[in-house]
């Protein structure tokens, strides 16, 4: 309901109250115009009502009545005092009506909870009514007119007041409904905020998981890249090492092929040479150097101590690149090799490199003639050489030679000079 409507209802209610007050005033005036009033007046002036005249005239609207001026020929001051008292009572009633109007206006203001009641344009006022106030009949006519219109205005005011109260109840209900909707909206907003907070927490958690997964993936990628680089370096190093190894193997194969070719050539050449030789010229260069050194050592003049002999023998071995593998003893006058000795010395050939050359040298002691010692030392060398070639599991490059008689191995125990030496010479 708008403020204009409230203001209009207050104005109508004020008009209604004003009409009620006017009606009451009119009733009081009408009472004075009736015989009852005259009776009351006569009681004050001794029952003399001669000369009274009452004139009632209709207004233009036909709704009001004027009380005529009372003409009394024998009017006394006592009559005037009684009228003044009656008018005083009417003024008190009007004052009570104004107070009631004010109270009802306040209650109406409480009902509407709006702006204060608009003051009545022309508040009801009552002038002192005396016998000298000639305007009383005009006011009475106005009050009569207001009294005629008062019932209709009162009904309209009641209807408006009922509508106002209905509107107030409707507004209260709407206010309660609105408060209920606001409460529900606030509750929904709180639940939505709670849901948003929970959703934000879940989003933050998922974001952290995503960041952790991305960091882990990046770390794995970095590790994979690092591992791939390391693997590439290892693979490159291994490839280079493999190439180097292949190169070495190829070189070794070439060297082996060259050595094999040389061995084959030497074997072919060896086949053309006899197994037993008497001169160093028929031997290979290193074997010839070894044979010359041994022969010079054993045919030299003068006795040598064991240490001196060993020293000179080591010198011969170093100069020719030869190694003494075995020294085989023989009995006096014997040249044959026992089966056990033959098996033992054959293992020297089997365990030696394929390109090694073996030189077998026979010796004899100084007993007997020089020719006899030459022949026995020759037989011993040939016997050992034949045993090596027959027992060995592979082709043997060897030759045999003899020195003859000697006492350089031991000049006191001559049996130690009846020996055959097996020397190994590397290519």
PDB file of C-alpha atoms in Angstrom, residues 56 153 157-158 170 200 229 314 322 329 339 402:
ATOM      1  CA  UNK A  56     -36.247  27.141  12.177  1.00  0.00           C
ATOM      2  CA  UNK A 153     -18.726   9.292   5.920  1.00  0.00           C
ATOM      3  CA  UNK A 157     -14.219   5.458   6.994  1.00  0.00           C
ATOM      4  CA  UNK A 158     -14.985   2.054   8.518  1.00  0.00           C
ATOM      5  CA  UNK A 170      -1.419  -8.836   4.056  1.00  0.00           C
ATOM      6  CA  UNK A 200      37.943 -24.940  -3.871  1.00  0.00           C
ATOM      7  CA  UNK A 229      72.892 -39.530 -22.612  1.00  0.00           C
ATOM      8  CA  UNK A 314     123.139 -66.992 -19.120  1.00  0.00           C
ATOM      9  CA  UNK A 322     116.907 -68.848 -26.249  1.00  0.00           C
ATOM     10  CA  UNK A 329     121.170 -87.143 -18.217  1.00  0.00           C
ATOM     11  CA  UNK A 339     109.568 -94.004 -22.591  1.00  0.00           C
ATOM     12  CA  UNK A 402     126.462 -81.972 -30.931  1.00  0.00           C
TER      13      UNK A 402
END
